[in-house]
mmCIF file of C-alpha atoms in Angstrom:
data_model
loop_
_atom_site.group_PDB
_atom_site.id
_atom_site.type_symbol
_atom_site.label_atom_id
_atom_site.label_comp_id
_atom_site.label_asym_id
_atom_site.label_seq_id
_atom_site.Cartn_x
_atom_site.Cartn_y
_atom_site.Cartn_z
ATOM 1 C CA MET K 6 -50.731 -3.348 17.974
ATOM 2 C CA THR K 7 -47.365 -3.292 20.024
ATOM 3 C CA ARG K 8 -44.431 -2.546 18.164
ATOM 4 C CA PRO K 9 -41.267 -5.216 18.796
ATOM 5 C CA ARG K 10 -38.343 -3.871 20.525
ATOM 6 C CA LEU K 11 -34.801 -4.561 18.951
ATOM 7 C CA PHE K 12 -31.699 -4.004 21.335
ATOM 8 C CA ALA K 13 -28.722 -3.196 19.263
ATOM 9 C CA ALA K 14 -24.999 -3.135 20.275
ATOM 10 C CA GLY K 15 -22.036 -1.760 18.380
ATOM 11 C CA ALA K 16 -21.004 1.184 16.477
ATOM 12 C CA ALA K 17 -22.527 4.663 16.306
ATOM 13 C CA HIS K 18 -19.962 7.205 15.437
ATOM 14 C CA ILE K 19 -18.661 9.820 13.266
ATOM 15 C CA ASP K 20 -18.725 8.787 9.379
ATOM 16 C CA ARG K 21 -16.556 11.135 7.112
ATOM 17 C CA ARG K 22 -16.827 10.275 3.162
ATOM 18 C CA GLY K 23 -14.290 11.980 0.928
ATOM 19 C CA ARG K 24 -15.966 11.747 -2.610
ATOM 20 C CA LEU K 25 -13.453 12.245 -5.643
ATOM 21 C CA ALA K 26 -14.378 15.008 -8.481
ATOM 22 C CA GLY K 27 -12.689 12.880 -10.721
ATOM 23 C CA ALA K 28 -10.463 9.499 -11.415
ATOM 24 C CA TYR K 29 -8.767 8.375 -8.666
ATOM 25 C CA VAL K 30 -4.954 8.938 -8.841
ATOM 26 C CA PRO K 31 -3.003 6.653 -6.265
ATOM 27 C CA ALA K 32 -0.123 8.576 -4.133
ATOM 28 C CA ALA K 33 -1.199 12.223 -5.420
ATOM 29 C CA SER K 34 -3.539 14.569 -4.403
ATOM 30 C CA ASN K 35 -7.180 14.133 -5.500
ATOM 31 C CA PRO K 36 -9.669 16.787 -5.597
ATOM 32 C CA GLY K 37 -13.282 16.394 -4.190
ATOM 33 C CA THR K 38 -15.437 17.214 -1.442
ATOM 34 C CA MET K 39 -15.679 15.826 2.152
ATOM 35 C CA SER K 40 -18.750 15.234 4.030
ATOM 36 C CA GLU K 41 -19.591 14.281 7.859
ATOM 37 C CA GLU K 42 -22.659 12.540 9.466
ATOM 38 C CA VAL K 43 -23.518 10.123 12.341
ATOM 39 C CA GLY K 44 -23.045 6.650 11.225
ATOM 40 C CA GLY K 45 -21.907 3.113 12.538
ATOM 41 C CA GLY K 46 -22.766 -0.447 11.376
ATOM 42 C CA ALA K 47 -25.449 -1.056 14.424
ATOM 43 C CA PHE K 48 -26.644 2.284 14.370
ATOM 44 C CA ASN K 49 -27.389 2.421 10.742
ATOM 45 C CA ALA K 50 -29.246 -0.987 10.856
ATOM 46 C CA LEU K 51 -31.128 0.050 13.967
ATOM 47 C CA ARG K 52 -32.398 3.290 12.353
ATOM 48 C CA ASN K 53 -33.482 1.535 9.114
ATOM 49 C CA ALA K 54 -35.417 -1.113 11.532
ATOM 50 C CA VAL K 55 -37.178 1.793 13.355
ATOM 51 C CA ARG K 56 -38.476 3.033 9.916
ATOM 52 C CA HIS K 57 -40.060 -0.323 9.531
ATOM 53 C CA GLY K 58 -41.806 -0.811 12.668
ATOM 54 C CA VAL K 59 -39.934 -1.544 15.616
ATOM 55 C CA ASP K 60 -38.692 0.286 18.595
ATOM 56 C CA GLY K 61 -34.984 0.348 19.202
ATOM 57 C CA SER K 62 -32.376 0.611 22.078
ATOM 58 C CA ILE K 63 -28.504 0.822 21.488
ATOM 59 C CA LEU K 64 -25.233 0.042 23.310
ATOM 60 C CA SER K 65 -22.466 2.099 21.885
ATOM 61 C CA LEU K 66 -19.576 3.663 23.313
ATOM 62 C CA ARG K 67 -18.172 7.448 22.914
ATOM 63 C CA GLY K 68 -15.488 9.910 24.011
ATOM 64 C CA GLY K 69 -15.813 13.378 25.536
ATOM 65 C CA ASP K 70 -15.444 15.519 22.746
ATOM 66 C CA VAL K 71 -17.880 17.584 20.420
ATOM 67 C CA ALA K 72 -18.116 14.395 18.129
ATOM 68 C CA ALA K 73 -19.865 12.551 20.919
ATOM 69 C CA ASP K 74 -22.572 15.284 21.222
ATOM 70 C CA ALA K 75 -23.489 14.751 17.764
ATOM 71 C CA VAL K 76 -23.888 11.358 18.034
ATOM 72 C CA ALA K 77 -26.085 11.671 21.295
ATOM 73 C CA ARG K 78 -28.088 13.985 19.198
ATOM 74 C CA ALA K 79 -28.460 11.537 16.310
ATOM 75 C CA ILE K 80 -29.430 8.787 18.686
ATOM 76 C CA ALA K 81 -32.290 11.022 20.141
ATOM 77 C CA GLU K 82 -33.522 12.268 16.917
ATOM 78 C CA ALA K 83 -33.681 8.575 15.684
ATOM 79 C CA SER K 84 -36.193 8.121 18.756
ATOM 80 C CA VAL K 85 -33.987 5.200 19.775
ATOM 81 C CA GLU K 86 -32.973 4.581 23.419
ATOM 82 C CA ASP K 87 -29.657 5.463 24.260
ATOM 83 C CA LEU K 88 -27.772 3.120 26.497
ATOM 84 C CA SER K 89 -24.312 4.046 25.559
ATOM 85 C CA ALA K 90 -21.216 4.584 27.802
ATOM 86 C CA VAL K 91 -19.204 7.774 27.384
ATOM 87 C CA PHE K 92 -15.242 7.871 27.942
ATOM 88 C CA LEU K 93 -14.515 11.242 28.874
ATOM 89 C CA ASP K 94 -10.614 10.679 28.218
ATOM 90 C CA ARG K 95 -11.035 9.228 24.756
ATOM 91 C CA THR K 96 -12.128 10.507 21.366
ATOM 92 C CA THR K 97 -15.230 9.037 19.573
ATOM 93 C CA PRO K 98 -14.645 6.334 17.284
ATOM 94 C CA SER K 99 -14.905 7.425 13.346
ATOM 95 C CA TYR K 100 -14.850 5.929 10.083
ATOM 96 C CA THR K 101 -13.598 7.895 7.002
ATOM 97 C CA ALA K 102 -14.295 6.655 3.730
ATOM 98 C CA LEU K 103 -12.681 7.589 0.222
ATOM 99 C CA ILE K 104 -15.242 7.163 -2.675
ATOM 100 C CA ASP K 105 -14.798 7.527 -6.363
ATOM 101 C CA ALA K 106 -16.925 9.698 -8.564
ATOM 102 C CA GLU K 107 -19.011 6.516 -9.213
ATOM 103 C CA GLY K 108 -19.969 6.078 -5.299
ATOM 104 C CA GLU K 109 -17.665 2.929 -5.282
ATOM 105 C CA LEU K 110 -15.338 2.756 -2.044
ATOM 106 C CA ILE K 111 -11.840 2.959 -2.669
ATOM 107 C CA ALA K 112 -10.470 2.731 0.820
ATOM 108 C CA GLY K 113 -11.680 3.146 4.503
ATOM 109 C CA PHE K 114 -9.868 4.337 7.493
ATOM 110 C CA ALA K 115 -11.544 2.936 10.916
ATOM 111 C CA ASP K 116 -10.377 4.946 14.078
ATOM 112 C CA MET K 117 -12.233 2.575 16.648
ATOM 113 C CA SER K 118 -9.766 1.363 19.323
ATOM 114 C CA LEU K 119 -12.551 2.463 21.883
ATOM 115 C CA TYR K 120 -14.691 -0.222 20.802
ATOM 116 C CA ASP K 121 -11.968 -2.730 21.389
ATOM 117 C CA ILE K 122 -11.272 -1.461 25.144
ATOM 118 C CA GLY K 123 -14.736 -0.716 26.329
ATOM 119 C CA PHE K 124 -17.334 -3.187 25.058
ATOM 120 C CA PRO K 125 -16.108 -6.375 27.044
ATOM 121 C CA LYS K 126 -16.916 -4.624 30.171
ATOM 122 C CA GLN K 127 -19.938 -2.568 29.049
ATOM 123 C CA VAL K 128 -22.199 -5.721 27.561
ATOM 124 C CA ARG K 129 -21.784 -7.156 31.451
ATOM 125 C CA ARG K 130 -23.595 -4.167 32.985
ATOM 126 C CA SER K 131 -27.145 -4.798 34.632
ATOM 127 C CA LYS K 132 -28.858 -2.271 32.753
ATOM 128 C CA VAL K 133 -27.711 -3.742 29.459
ATOM 129 C CA ARG K 134 -28.868 -7.175 30.608
ATOM 130 C CA HIS K 135 -32.232 -5.724 31.757
ATOM 131 C CA ALA K 136 -32.673 -4.084 28.350
ATOM 132 C CA VAL K 137 -31.662 -7.316 26.376
ATOM 133 C CA ALA K 138 -34.210 -9.244 28.825
ATOM 134 C CA GLY K 139 -36.924 -6.735 27.671
ATOM 135 C CA ALA K 140 -36.394 -6.853 23.920
ATOM 136 C CA ASP K 141 -37.704 -9.076 21.371
ATOM 137 C CA ALA K 142 -34.473 -9.724 19.380
ATOM 138 C CA VAL K 143 -30.968 -8.646 19.670
ATOM 139 C CA LEU K 144 -28.562 -7.282 16.994
ATOM 140 C CA CYS K 145 -24.620 -7.160 17.231
ATOM 141 C CA GLU K 146 -21.858 -6.733 15.004
ATOM 142 C CA ALA K 147 -18.380 -7.201 14.641
ATOM 143 C CA ASN K 148 -16.967 -3.977 15.810
ATOM 144 C CA MET K 149 -17.124 -5.337 19.370
ATOM 145 C CA PRO K 150 -14.538 -7.916 20.427
ATOM 146 C CA ALA K 151 -15.293 -11.739 20.271
ATOM 147 C CA THR K 152 -15.612 -11.780 24.403
ATOM 148 C CA ALA K 153 -18.005 -8.934 23.836
ATOM 149 C CA ALA K 154 -20.253 -10.814 21.437
ATOM 150 C CA GLU K 155 -20.271 -13.959 23.267
ATOM 151 C CA ALA K 156 -21.240 -12.327 26.473
ATOM 152 C CA LEU K 157 -24.008 -10.672 24.596
ATOM 153 C CA VAL K 158 -25.257 -13.791 22.965
ATOM 154 C CA ASN K 159 -25.385 -15.531 26.498
ATOM 155 C CA HIS K 160 -27.392 -12.568 27.942
ATOM 156 C CA ALA K 161 -29.979 -12.915 24.817
ATOM 157 C CA GLY K 162 -30.463 -16.725 25.884
ATOM 158 C CA SER K 163 -33.352 -18.033 23.796
ATOM 159 C CA LEU K 164 -33.810 -14.675 21.878
ATOM 160 C CA PRO K 165 -33.185 -14.380 18.167
ATOM 161 C CA VAL K 166 -29.564 -12.760 17.710
ATOM 162 C CA PHE K 167 -28.701 -11.090 14.321
ATOM 163 C CA ALA K 168 -25.218 -10.019 13.381
ATOM 164 C CA ILE K 169 -23.324 -7.926 10.793
ATOM 165 C CA GLY K 170 -19.815 -9.041 9.726
ATOM 166 C CA ILE K 171 -18.547 -5.221 9.295
ATOM 167 C CA SER K 172 -15.185 -6.051 7.590
ATOM 168 C CA PRO K 173 -13.071 -9.056 6.608
ATOM 169 C CA ALA K 174 -10.526 -7.952 9.336
ATOM 170 C CA LYS K 175 -13.287 -8.134 11.883
ATOM 171 C CA VAL K 176 -15.697 -10.718 11.100
ATOM 172 C CA GLY K 177 -13.821 -13.570 12.557
ATOM 173 C CA ARG K 178 -14.791 -12.157 16.080
ATOM 174 C CA LEU K 179 -18.231 -13.932 15.328
ATOM 175 C CA ALA K 180 -16.852 -17.315 14.474
ATOM 176 C CA GLY K 181 -17.302 -18.309 18.279
ATOM 177 C CA VAL K 182 -21.020 -17.606 18.266
ATOM 178 C CA LEU K 183 -21.901 -18.664 14.547
ATOM 179 C CA ALA K 184 -24.113 -21.437 15.995
ATOM 180 C CA ARG K 185 -26.237 -19.201 18.000
ATOM 181 C CA LEU K 186 -26.942 -16.718 15.470
ATOM 182 C CA SER K 187 -30.518 -16.514 13.736
ATOM 183 C CA CYS K 188 -28.596 -14.759 10.805
ATOM 184 C CA LEU K 189 -25.409 -13.177 9.829
ATOM 185 C CA PHE K 190 -25.283 -10.412 7.252
ATOM 186 C CA MET K 191 -21.958 -10.274 5.236
ATOM 187 C CA ASN K 192 -20.549 -9.283 1.995
ATOM 188 C CA ALA K 193 -18.763 -11.424 -0.335
ATOM 189 C CA ASN K 194 -14.959 -10.723 1.244
ATOM 190 C CA GLU K 195 -16.505 -11.400 4.710
ATOM 191 C CA ALA K 196 -18.038 -14.633 3.931
ATOM 192 C CA ARG K 197 -15.011 -15.960 2.298
ATOM 193 C CA THR K 198 -12.870 -14.845 5.106
ATOM 194 C CA LEU K 199 -15.205 -16.549 7.862
ATOM 195 C CA ALA K 200 -15.361 -19.733 5.609
ATOM 196 C CA GLY K 201 -11.584 -19.832 5.496
ATOM 197 C CA LEU K 202 -11.795 -19.565 1.409
ATOM 198 C CA GLU K 203 -9.333 -17.907 -0.797
ATOM 199 C CA SER K 204 -9.962 -14.519 -2.304
ATOM 200 C CA GLY K 205 -12.162 -15.041 -5.232
ATOM 201 C CA ALA K 206 -13.777 -18.185 -4.282
ATOM 202 C CA ASN K 207 -17.477 -18.512 -5.273
ATOM 203 C CA VAL K 208 -19.885 -17.242 -2.582
ATOM 204 C CA VAL K 209 -21.969 -20.413 -2.903
ATOM 205 C CA GLU K 210 -19.352 -22.579 -1.551
ATOM 206 C CA ALA K 211 -18.875 -20.047 1.072
ATOM 207 C CA ALA K 212 -22.497 -20.363 2.146
ATOM 208 C CA ARG K 213 -22.183 -24.060 1.920
ATOM 209 C CA VAL K 214 -19.294 -24.051 4.628
ATOM 210 C CA LEU K 215 -20.730 -21.597 6.877
ATOM 211 C CA ARG K 216 -23.813 -23.620 6.864
ATOM 212 C CA GLY K 217 -21.562 -26.640 7.694
ATOM 213 C CA LYS K 218 -20.128 -24.400 10.816
ATOM 214 C CA GLY K 219 -23.608 -24.389 12.189
ATOM 215 C CA LEU K 220 -24.836 -20.848 11.003
ATOM 216 C CA ALA K 221 -28.605 -21.200 10.676
ATOM 217 C CA ARG K 222 -29.222 -18.382 8.014
ATOM 218 C CA GLY K 223 -26.806 -16.270 6.261
ATOM 219 C CA VAL K 224 -26.952 -13.269 3.494
ATOM 220 C CA ILE K 225 -24.069 -12.671 1.421
ATOM 221 C CA THR K 226 -23.935 -9.379 -0.560
ATOM 222 C CA SER K 227 -21.988 -8.872 -3.694
ATOM 223 C CA GLY K 228 -22.328 -5.298 -4.641
ATOM 224 C CA GLY K 229 -24.816 -4.962 -7.559
ATOM 225 C CA ALA K 230 -24.475 -8.636 -8.323
ATOM 226 C CA PRO K 231 -27.444 -11.074 -7.050
ATOM 227 C CA LEU K 232 -27.551 -11.525 -3.390
ATOM 228 C CA THR K 233 -26.881 -15.291 -2.036
ATOM 229 C CA ALA K 234 -28.751 -16.227 0.987
ATOM 230 C CA PHE K 235 -29.366 -19.644 2.933
ATOM 231 C CA ASP K 236 -31.410 -21.039 5.624
ATOM 232 C CA PRO K 237 -31.939 -24.624 6.937
ATOM 233 C CA GLY K 238 -34.260 -25.041 3.512
ATOM 234 C CA GLY K 239 -31.240 -24.407 1.176
ATOM 235 C CA ILE K 240 -29.260 -21.814 -0.625
ATOM 236 C CA PHE K 241 -30.696 -19.278 -2.918
ATOM 237 C CA THR K 242 -30.322 -15.960 -4.602
ATOM 238 C CA ILE K 243 -32.113 -12.766 -5.352
ATOM 239 C CA ALA K 244 -31.545 -10.374 -7.929
ATOM 240 C CA PRO K 245 -31.604 -6.860 -6.519
ATOM 241 C CA SER K 246 -33.587 -3.972 -7.629
ATOM 242 C CA PRO K 247 -31.138 -1.965 -10.047
ATOM 243 C CA ALA K 248 -30.404 1.432 -8.944
ATOM 244 C CA ARG K 249 -31.156 4.161 -11.404
ATOM 245 C CA PHE K 250 -27.841 5.811 -10.219
ATOM 246 C CA VAL K 251 -25.408 5.459 -7.630
ATOM 247 C CA ALA K 252 -25.047 8.533 -5.241
ATOM 248 C CA ASP K 253 -23.147 6.371 -2.348
ATOM 249 C CA VAL K 254 -22.955 2.508 -1.487
ATOM 250 C CA THR K 255 -22.330 3.704 2.009
ATOM 251 C CA GLY K 256 -24.754 2.068 4.570
ATOM 252 C CA ALA K 257 -26.508 -0.205 1.834
ATOM 253 C CA GLY K 258 -25.471 -3.538 3.441
ATOM 254 C CA ASP K 259 -26.564 -1.898 7.037
ATOM 255 C CA ALA K 260 -30.094 -1.166 5.272
ATOM 256 C CA ILE K 261 -30.468 -4.782 4.153
ATOM 257 C CA ALA K 262 -29.547 -6.155 7.562
ATOM 258 C CA GLY K 263 -31.908 -3.384 9.471
ATOM 259 C CA VAL K 264 -34.911 -3.747 7.494
ATOM 260 C CA THR K 265 -34.642 -7.542 7.013
ATOM 261 C CA VAL K 266 -34.495 -8.118 10.903
ATOM 262 C CA ALA K 267 -37.353 -5.588 11.435
ATOM 263 C CA HIS K 268 -39.541 -7.642 9.203
ATOM 264 C CA LEU K 269 -38.254 -11.180 10.455
ATOM 265 C CA VAL K 270 -39.377 -9.883 14.010
ATOM 266 C CA ARG K 271 -42.622 -8.463 12.777
ATOM 267 C CA GLY K 272 -43.134 -12.236 11.675
ATOM 268 C CA LEU K 273 -42.507 -12.301 7.783
ATOM 269 C CA GLY K 274 -40.750 -15.331 6.311
ATOM 270 C CA PHE K 275 -36.911 -15.180 5.659
ATOM 271 C CA ALA K 276 -36.960 -14.524 1.836
ATOM 272 C CA LYS K 277 -39.545 -11.902 1.973
ATOM 273 C CA ALA K 278 -38.094 -10.208 4.866
ATOM 274 C CA LEU K 279 -34.775 -9.970 2.723
ATOM 275 C CA ARG K 280 -36.630 -8.793 -0.438
ATOM 276 C CA HIS K 281 -37.896 -5.925 2.015
ATOM 277 C CA GLY K 282 -34.257 -5.178 3.018
ATOM 278 C CA MET K 283 -33.025 -5.127 -0.469
ATOM 279 C CA ALA K 284 -35.610 -2.655 -1.517
ATOM 280 C CA ALA K 285 -34.331 -0.445 1.335
ATOM 281 C CA ALA K 286 -30.318 -0.883 -0.142
ATOM 282 C CA ARG K 287 -31.312 0.250 -3.349
ATOM 283 C CA LEU K 288 -32.977 3.583 -2.081
ATOM 284 C CA THR K 289 -29.814 3.936 0.349
ATOM 285 C CA VAL K 290 -27.289 3.628 -2.881
ATOM 286 C CA GLU K 291 -29.492 6.433 -4.696
ATOM 287 C CA ALA K 292 -29.198 8.621 -1.711
ATOM 288 C CA SER K 293 -26.153 10.846 -0.366
ATOM 289 C CA GLN K 294 -27.116 10.157 3.192
ATOM 290 C CA VAL K 295 -26.015 7.024 5.012
ATOM 291 C CA VAL K 296 -29.580 6.080 5.899
ATOM 292 C CA ALA K 297 -31.893 7.082 3.209
ATOM 293 C CA ASP K 298 -35.111 9.226 3.553
ATOM 294 C CA TYR K 299 -38.077 7.721 1.380
ATOM 295 C CA ASP K 300 -41.955 7.631 1.398
ATOM 296 C CA ASP K 301 -44.040 4.556 1.497
ATOM 297 C CA GLU K 302 -44.616 4.850 -2.352
ATOM 298 C CA ALA K 303 -41.170 5.165 -3.305
ATOM 299 C CA PHE K 304 -40.342 1.874 -0.903
ATOM 300 C CA GLU K 305 -43.185 -0.016 -2.559
ATOM 301 C CA ALA K 306 -41.909 0.875 -6.085
ATOM 302 C CA ALA K 307 -38.248 -0.396 -5.361
ATOM 303 C CA LEU K 308 -39.816 -3.659 -3.569
ATOM 304 C CA ALA K 309 -41.617 -4.311 -6.759
ATOM 305 C CA LEU K 310 -38.506 -4.533 -8.861
ATOM 306 C CA VAL K 311 -36.408 -6.959 -6.407
ATOM 307 C CA GLY K 312 -36.173 -10.324 -7.861
ATOM 308 C CA HIS K 313 -37.681 -13.499 -6.164
ATOM 309 C CA PRO K 314 -35.845 -16.331 -4.725
ATOM 310 C CA ALA K 315 -33.920 -18.546 -7.225
ATOM 311 C CA PRO K 316 -32.791 -21.712 -5.355
ATOM 312 C CA MET K 317 -29.205 -23.091 -6.102
ATOM 313 C CA ALA K 318 -28.650 -26.662 -7.077
#
């Protein structure tokens, strides 16, 4: 059986995570450990999708440094076609996260100006248009500027286009293409920002607003709380499979996006595909790597513990 192909455009860069050994003390030196691996929203999601039965290609941007070599190797090792552009006079983007002893994010620092500079031109390359034309679906994310997202959606034509919100500061870049998206994956703060609501507003209200703006499907995560999602049939929640322990929350949202998209393009219904994504997120939270390594038995066990859709009134 032919595997569907997913074209992804967005971040593939160096992820650094500093984990505290004890309680976080602001404005002070905090002992802990630092780890480094290749990550990025689009690349993380694509690697998760490839694990679940799709082939993938990625357009990203990197510099002319040692970090770029690590990114290129990681893309090759993931069996993903690399369509990325290299800027020899630039440094490769990176993301540095400070994580507390329980695995929760304290703060993140993004050095990603290359994405803002390079994506608007790169998405217009002929080989990118050809790659999109040969795909079954497209995945993008808000690390690219609005003009690049709009150009990519135009290339996609009638293909389903999925997107990841990335952060409250960047999710607004997708506002102009909401009505063209098949599904947008967000956390609660990103959803509130995109909906124009105040901090702390109910995520169900955010879902209603975004539906009114023309977004066909949306997924809103709230940490370990039930996930809120919507489609043309209405708004529903799904309770997550509880993690046995939290090693690191980094990459959990990307796992939901990548695995859900993989099962959607393979023909599974939205809610069922989303349950698969939530099972992958549980295994990601329990892993020290940004993309978890698990076997079919572990995945099926996690999937069995994911709740079923509960419609919202």
